[in-house]
N, CA, C and O atoms as CSV, one atom per row, in Angstrom:
chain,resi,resn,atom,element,x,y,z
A,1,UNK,N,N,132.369,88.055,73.864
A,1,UNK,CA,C,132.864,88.782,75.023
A,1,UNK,C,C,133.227,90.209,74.648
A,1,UNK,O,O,133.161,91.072,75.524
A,2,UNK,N,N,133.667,90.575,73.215
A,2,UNK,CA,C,133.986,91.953,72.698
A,2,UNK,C,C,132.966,92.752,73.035
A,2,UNK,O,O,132.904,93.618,73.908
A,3,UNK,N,N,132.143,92.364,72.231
A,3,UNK,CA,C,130.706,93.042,72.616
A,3,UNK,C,C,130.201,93.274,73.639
A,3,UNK,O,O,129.784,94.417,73.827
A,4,UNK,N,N,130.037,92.098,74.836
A,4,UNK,CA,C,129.927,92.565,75.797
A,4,UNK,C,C,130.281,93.963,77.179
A,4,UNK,O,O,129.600,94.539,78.028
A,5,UNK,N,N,132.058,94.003,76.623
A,5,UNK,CA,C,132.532,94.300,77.179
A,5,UNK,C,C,132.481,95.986,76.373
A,5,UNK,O,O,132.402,97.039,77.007
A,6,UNK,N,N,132.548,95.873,74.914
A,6,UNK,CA,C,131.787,97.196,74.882
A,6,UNK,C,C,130.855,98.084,75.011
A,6,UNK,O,O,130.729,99.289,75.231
A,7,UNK,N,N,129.869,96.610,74.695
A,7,UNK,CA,C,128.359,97.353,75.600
A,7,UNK,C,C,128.425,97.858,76.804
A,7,UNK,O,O,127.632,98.731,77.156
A,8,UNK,N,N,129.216,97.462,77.470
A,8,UNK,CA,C,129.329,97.871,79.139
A,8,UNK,C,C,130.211,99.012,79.198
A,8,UNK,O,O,130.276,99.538,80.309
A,9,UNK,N,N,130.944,99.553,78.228
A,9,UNK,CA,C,131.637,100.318,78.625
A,9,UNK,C,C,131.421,101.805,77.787
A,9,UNK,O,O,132.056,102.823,78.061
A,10,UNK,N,N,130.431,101.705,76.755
A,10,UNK,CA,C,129.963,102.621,76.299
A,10,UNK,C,C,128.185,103.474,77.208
A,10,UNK,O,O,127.553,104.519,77.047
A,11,UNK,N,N,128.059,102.226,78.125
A,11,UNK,CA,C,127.235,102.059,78.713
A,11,UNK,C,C,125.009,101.663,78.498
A,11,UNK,O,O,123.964,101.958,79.078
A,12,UNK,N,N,125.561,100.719,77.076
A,12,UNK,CA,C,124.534,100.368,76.649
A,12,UNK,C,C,123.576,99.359,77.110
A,12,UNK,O,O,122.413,99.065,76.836
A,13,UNK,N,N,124.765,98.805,78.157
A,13,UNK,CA,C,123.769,98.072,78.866
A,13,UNK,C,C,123.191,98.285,80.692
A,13,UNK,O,O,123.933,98.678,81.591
A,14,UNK,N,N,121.783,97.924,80.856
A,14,UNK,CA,C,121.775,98.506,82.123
A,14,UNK,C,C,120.307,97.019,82.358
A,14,UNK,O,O,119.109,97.066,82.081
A,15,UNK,N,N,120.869,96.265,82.760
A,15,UNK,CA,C,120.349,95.331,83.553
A,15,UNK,C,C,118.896,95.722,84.462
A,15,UNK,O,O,117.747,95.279,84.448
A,16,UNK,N,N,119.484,96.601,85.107
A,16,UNK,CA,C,117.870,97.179,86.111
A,16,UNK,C,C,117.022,97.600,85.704
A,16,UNK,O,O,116.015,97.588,86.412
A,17,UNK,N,N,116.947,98.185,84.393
A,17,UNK,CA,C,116.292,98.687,83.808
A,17,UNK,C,C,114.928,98.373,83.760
A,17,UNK,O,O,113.942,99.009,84.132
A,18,UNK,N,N,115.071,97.094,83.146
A,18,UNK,CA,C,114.373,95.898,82.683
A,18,UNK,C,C,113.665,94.968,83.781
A,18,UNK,O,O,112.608,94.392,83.519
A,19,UNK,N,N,114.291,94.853,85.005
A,19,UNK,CA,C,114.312,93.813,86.159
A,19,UNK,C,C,112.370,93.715,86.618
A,19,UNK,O,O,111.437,94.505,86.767
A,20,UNK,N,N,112.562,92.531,86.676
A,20,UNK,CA,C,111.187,92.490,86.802
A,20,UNK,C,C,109.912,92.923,85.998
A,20,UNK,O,O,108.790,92.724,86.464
A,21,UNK,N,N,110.075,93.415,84.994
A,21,UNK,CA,C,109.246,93.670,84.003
A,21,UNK,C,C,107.958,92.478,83.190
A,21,UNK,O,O,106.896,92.554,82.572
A,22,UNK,N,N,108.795,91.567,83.635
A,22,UNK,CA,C,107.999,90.558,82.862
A,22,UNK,C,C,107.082,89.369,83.884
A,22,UNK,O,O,106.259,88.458,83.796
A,23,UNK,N,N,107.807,90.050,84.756
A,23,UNK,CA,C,107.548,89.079,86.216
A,23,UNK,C,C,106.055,89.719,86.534
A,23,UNK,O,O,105.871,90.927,86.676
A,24,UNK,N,N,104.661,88.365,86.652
A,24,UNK,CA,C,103.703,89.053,86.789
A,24,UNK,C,C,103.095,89.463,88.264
A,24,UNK,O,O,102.129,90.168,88.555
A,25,UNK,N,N,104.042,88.743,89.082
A,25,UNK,CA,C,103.741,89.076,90.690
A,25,UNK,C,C,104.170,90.696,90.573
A,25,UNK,O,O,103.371,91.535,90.991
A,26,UNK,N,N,105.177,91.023,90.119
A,26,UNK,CA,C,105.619,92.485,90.183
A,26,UNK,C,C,104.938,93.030,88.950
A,26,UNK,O,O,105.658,94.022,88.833
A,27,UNK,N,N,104.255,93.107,88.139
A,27,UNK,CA,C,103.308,94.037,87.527
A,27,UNK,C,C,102.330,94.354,88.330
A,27,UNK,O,O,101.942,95.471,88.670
A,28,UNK,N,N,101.787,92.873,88.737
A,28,UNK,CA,C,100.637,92.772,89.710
A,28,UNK,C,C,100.934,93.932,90.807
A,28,UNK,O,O,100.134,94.867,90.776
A,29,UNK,N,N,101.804,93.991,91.616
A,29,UNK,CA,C,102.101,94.719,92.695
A,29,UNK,C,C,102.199,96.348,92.222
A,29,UNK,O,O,101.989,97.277,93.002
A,30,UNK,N,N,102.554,96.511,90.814
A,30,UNK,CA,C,103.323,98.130,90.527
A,30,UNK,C,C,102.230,98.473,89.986
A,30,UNK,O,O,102.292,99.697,89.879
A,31,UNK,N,N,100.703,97.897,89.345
A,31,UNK,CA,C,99.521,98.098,88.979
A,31,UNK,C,C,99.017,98.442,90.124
A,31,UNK,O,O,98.519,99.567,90.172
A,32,UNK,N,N,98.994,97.511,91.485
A,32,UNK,CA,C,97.998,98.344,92.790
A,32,UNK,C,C,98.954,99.193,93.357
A,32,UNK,O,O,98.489,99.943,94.215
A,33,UNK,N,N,100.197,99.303,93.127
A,33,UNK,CA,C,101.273,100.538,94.004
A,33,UNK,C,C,100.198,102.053,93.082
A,33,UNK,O,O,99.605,102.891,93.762
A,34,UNK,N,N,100.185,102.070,91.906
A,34,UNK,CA,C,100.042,103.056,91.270
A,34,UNK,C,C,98.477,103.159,90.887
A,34,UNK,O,O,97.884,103.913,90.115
A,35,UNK,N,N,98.093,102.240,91.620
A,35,UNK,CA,C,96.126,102.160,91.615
A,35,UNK,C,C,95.787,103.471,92.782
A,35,UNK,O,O,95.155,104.521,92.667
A,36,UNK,N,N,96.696,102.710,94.173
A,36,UNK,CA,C,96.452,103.173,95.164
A,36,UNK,C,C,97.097,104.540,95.041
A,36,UNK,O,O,96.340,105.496,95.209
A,37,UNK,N,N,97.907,104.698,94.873
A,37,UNK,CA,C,98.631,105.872,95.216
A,37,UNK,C,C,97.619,107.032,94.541
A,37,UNK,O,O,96.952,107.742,95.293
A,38,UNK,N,N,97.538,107.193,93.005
A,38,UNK,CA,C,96.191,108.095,92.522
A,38,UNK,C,C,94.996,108.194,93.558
A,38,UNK,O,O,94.579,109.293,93.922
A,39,UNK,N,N,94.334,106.718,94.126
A,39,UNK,CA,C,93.607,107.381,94.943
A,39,UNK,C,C,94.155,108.279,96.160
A,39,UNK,O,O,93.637,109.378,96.360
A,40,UNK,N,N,94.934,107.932,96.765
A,40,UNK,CA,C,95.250,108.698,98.001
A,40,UNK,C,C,95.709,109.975,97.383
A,40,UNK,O,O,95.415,110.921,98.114
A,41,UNK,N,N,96.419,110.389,96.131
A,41,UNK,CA,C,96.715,111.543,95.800
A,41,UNK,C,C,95.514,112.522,95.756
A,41,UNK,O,O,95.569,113.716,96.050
A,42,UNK,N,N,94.051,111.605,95.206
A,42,UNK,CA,C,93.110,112.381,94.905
A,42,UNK,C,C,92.736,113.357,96.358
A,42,UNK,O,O,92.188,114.457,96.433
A,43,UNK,N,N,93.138,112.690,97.151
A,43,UNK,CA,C,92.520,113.270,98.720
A,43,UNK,C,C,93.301,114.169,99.486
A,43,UNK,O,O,93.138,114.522,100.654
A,44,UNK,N,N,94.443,114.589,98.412
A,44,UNK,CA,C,95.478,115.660,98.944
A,44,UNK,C,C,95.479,116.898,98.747
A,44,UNK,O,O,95.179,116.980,97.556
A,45,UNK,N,N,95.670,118.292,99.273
A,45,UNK,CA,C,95.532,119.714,98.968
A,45,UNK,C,C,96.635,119.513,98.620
A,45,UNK,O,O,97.341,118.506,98.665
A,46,UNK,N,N,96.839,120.793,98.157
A,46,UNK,CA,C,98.100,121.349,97.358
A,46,UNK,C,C,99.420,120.815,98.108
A,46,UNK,O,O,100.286,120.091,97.618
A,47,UNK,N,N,99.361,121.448,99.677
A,47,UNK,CA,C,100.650,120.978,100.390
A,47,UNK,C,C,100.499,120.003,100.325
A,47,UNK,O,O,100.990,119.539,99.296
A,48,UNK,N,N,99.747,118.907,101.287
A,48,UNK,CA,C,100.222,117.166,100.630
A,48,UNK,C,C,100.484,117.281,99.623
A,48,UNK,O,O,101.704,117.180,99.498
A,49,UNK,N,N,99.823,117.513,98.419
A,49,UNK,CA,C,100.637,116.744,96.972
A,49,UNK,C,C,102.092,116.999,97.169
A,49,UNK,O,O,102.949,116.138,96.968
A,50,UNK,N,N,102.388,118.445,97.644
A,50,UNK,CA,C,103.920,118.557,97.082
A,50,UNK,C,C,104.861,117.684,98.045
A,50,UNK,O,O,106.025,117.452,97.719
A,51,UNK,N,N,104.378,117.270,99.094
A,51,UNK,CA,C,104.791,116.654,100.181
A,51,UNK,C,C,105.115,115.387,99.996
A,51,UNK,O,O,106.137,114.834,100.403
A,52,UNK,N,N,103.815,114.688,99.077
A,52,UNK,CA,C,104.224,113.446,98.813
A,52,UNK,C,C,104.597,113.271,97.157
A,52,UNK,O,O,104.930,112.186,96.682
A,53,UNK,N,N,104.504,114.307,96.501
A,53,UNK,CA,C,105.728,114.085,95.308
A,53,UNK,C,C,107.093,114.160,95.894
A,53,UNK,O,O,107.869,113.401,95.314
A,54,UNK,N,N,107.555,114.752,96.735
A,54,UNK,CA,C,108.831,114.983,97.386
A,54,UNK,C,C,109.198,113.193,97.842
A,54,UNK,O,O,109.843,112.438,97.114
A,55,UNK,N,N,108.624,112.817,99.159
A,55,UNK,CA,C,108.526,111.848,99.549
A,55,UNK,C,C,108.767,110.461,98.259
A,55,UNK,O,O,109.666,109.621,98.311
A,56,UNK,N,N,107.479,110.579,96.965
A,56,UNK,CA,C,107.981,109.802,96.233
A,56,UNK,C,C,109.565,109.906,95.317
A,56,UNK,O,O,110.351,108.993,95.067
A,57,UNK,N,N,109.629,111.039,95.040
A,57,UNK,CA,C,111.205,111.159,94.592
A,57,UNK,C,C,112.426,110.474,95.767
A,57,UNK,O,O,113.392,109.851,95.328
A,58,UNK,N,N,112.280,110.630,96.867
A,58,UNK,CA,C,113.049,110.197,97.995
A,58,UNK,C,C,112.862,108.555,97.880
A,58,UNK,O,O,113.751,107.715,98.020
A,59,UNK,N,N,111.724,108.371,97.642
A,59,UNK,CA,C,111.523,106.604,97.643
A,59,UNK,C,C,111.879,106.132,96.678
A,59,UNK,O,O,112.342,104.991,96.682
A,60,UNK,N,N,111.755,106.973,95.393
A,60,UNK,CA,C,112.469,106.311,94.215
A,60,UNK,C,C,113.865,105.947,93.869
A,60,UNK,O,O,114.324,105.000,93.232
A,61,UNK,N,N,114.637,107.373,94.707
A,61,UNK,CA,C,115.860,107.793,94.462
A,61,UNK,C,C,116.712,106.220,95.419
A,61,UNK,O,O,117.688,105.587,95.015
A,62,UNK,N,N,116.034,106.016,96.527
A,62,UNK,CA,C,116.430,104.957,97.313
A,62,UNK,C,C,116.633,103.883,96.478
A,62,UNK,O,O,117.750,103.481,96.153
A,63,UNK,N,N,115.124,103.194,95.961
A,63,UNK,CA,C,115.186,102.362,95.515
A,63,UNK,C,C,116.148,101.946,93.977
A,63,UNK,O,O,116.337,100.802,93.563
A,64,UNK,N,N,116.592,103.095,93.405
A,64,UNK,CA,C,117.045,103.105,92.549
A,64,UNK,C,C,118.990,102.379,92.919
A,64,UNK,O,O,119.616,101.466,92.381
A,65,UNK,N,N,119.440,103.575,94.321
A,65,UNK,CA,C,120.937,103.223,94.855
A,65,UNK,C,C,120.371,101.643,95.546
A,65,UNK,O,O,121.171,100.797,95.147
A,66,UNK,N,N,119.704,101.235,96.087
A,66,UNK,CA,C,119.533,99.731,96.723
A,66,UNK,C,C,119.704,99.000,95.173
A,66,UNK,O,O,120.793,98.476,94.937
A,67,UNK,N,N,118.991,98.975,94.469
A,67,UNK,CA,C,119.307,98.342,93.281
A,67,UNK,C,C,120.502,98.615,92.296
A,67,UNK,O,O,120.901,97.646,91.649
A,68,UNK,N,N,121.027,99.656,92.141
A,68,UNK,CA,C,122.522,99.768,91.918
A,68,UNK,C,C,123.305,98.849,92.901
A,68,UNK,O,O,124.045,98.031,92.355
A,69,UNK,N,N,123.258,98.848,94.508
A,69,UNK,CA,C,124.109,98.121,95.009
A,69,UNK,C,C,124.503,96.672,94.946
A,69,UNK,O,O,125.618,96.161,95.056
A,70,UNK,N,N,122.987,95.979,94.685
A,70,UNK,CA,C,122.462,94.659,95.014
A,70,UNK,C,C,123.164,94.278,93.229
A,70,UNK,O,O,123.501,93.104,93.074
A,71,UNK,N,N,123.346,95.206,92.034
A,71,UNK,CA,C,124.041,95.066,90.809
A,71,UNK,C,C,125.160,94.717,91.227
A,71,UNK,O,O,125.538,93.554,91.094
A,72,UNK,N,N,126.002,95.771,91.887
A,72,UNK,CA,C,127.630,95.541,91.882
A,72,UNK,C,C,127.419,94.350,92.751
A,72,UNK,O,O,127.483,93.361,92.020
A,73,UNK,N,N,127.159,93.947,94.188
A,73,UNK,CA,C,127.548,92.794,94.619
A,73,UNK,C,C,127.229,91.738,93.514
A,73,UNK,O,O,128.173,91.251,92.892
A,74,UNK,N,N,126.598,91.552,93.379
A,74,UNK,CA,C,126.000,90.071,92.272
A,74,UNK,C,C,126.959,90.363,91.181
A,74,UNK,O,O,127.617,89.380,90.841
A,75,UNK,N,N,127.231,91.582,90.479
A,75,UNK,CA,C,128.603,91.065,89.813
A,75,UNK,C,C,130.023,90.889,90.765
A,75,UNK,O,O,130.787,89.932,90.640
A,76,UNK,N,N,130.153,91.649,91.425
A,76,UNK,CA,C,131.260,91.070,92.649
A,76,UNK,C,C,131.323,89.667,92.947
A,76,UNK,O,O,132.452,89.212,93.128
A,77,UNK,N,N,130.267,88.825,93.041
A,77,UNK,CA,C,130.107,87.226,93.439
A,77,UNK,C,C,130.032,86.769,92.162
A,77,UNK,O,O,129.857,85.550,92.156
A,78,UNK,N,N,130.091,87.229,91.123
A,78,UNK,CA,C,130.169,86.347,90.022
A,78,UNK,C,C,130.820,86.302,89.523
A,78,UNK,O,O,130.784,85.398,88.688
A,79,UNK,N,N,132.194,87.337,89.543
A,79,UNK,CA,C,133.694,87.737,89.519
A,79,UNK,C,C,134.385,86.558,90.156
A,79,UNK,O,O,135.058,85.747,89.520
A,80,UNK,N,N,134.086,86.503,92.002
A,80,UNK,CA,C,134.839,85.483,92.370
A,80,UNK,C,C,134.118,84.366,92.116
A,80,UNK,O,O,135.104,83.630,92.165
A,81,UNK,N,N,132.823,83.274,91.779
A,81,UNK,CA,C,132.729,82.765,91.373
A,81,UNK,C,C,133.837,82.155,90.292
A,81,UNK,O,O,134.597,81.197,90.427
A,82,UNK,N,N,133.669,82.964,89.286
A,82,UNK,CA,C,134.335,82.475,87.751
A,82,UNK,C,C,135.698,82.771,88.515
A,82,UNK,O,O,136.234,81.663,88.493
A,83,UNK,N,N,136.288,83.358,88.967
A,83,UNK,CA,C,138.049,83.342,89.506
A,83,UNK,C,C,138.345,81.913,90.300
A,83,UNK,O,O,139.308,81.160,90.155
A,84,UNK,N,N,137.260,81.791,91.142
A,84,UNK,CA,C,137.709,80.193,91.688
A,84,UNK,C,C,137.454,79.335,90.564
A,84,UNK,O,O,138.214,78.377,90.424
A,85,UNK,N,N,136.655,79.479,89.857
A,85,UNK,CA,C,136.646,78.202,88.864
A,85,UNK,C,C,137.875,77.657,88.121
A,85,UNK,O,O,138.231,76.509,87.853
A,86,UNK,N,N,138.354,78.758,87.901
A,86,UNK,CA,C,139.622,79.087,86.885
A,86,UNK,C,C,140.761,78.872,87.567
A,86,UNK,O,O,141.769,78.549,86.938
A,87,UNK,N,N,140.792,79.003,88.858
A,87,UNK,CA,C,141.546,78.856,89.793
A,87,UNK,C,C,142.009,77.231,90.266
A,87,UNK,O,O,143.068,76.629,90.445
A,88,UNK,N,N,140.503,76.923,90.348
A,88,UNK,CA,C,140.608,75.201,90.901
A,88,UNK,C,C,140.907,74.550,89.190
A,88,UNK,O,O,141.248,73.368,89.155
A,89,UNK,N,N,140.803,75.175,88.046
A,89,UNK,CA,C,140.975,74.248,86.692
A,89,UNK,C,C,142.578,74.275,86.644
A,89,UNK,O,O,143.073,73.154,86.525
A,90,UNK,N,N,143.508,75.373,86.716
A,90,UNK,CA,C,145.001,75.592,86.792
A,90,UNK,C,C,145.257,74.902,87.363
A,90,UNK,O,O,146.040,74.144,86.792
A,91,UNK,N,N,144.930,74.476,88.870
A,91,UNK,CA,C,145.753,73.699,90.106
A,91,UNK,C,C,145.688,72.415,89.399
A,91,UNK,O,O,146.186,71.408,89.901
């Protein structure tokens, strides 16, 4: 638990990082996200490109705070999880 709790607080650990990486439905999917997208980039002038590099930073930046959030709740429920446990073992 030392460790843990220093890893987390030096900030060595980062869970999302990693998420889905190994999972082959989601390679599968981030291989044709980034198949397709090159092609449709190929078919863009200058303004589209910058339009939809913009756009992808905006989609990333999202997806990045949705997955920060969906972190804290799931440790939030696993907080009270383990508190009732501990809770119903005292009584």
């Amino acid at each position: 638990m030392k460790k843990f709790l220093s890893d987390s607080w030096n900030g060595n650990l980062c869970p999302v990082k990693n998420c889905g990486k190994n999972d082959p439905e989601i390679k599968n999917l981030m291989e044709l996200i980034a198949k397709n997208r090159d092609k449709i980039e190929k078919t863009f002038d200058e303004p589209q490109t910058q339009i939809f590099e913009t756009y992808n930073c905006c989609v990333q930046e999202y997806l990045e705070l949705i997955l920060e959030q969906a972190f804290y709740q799931g440790f939030s429920l696993g907080i009270k999880f383990t508190t009732e446990a501990f809770e119903e073992n005292t009584n």
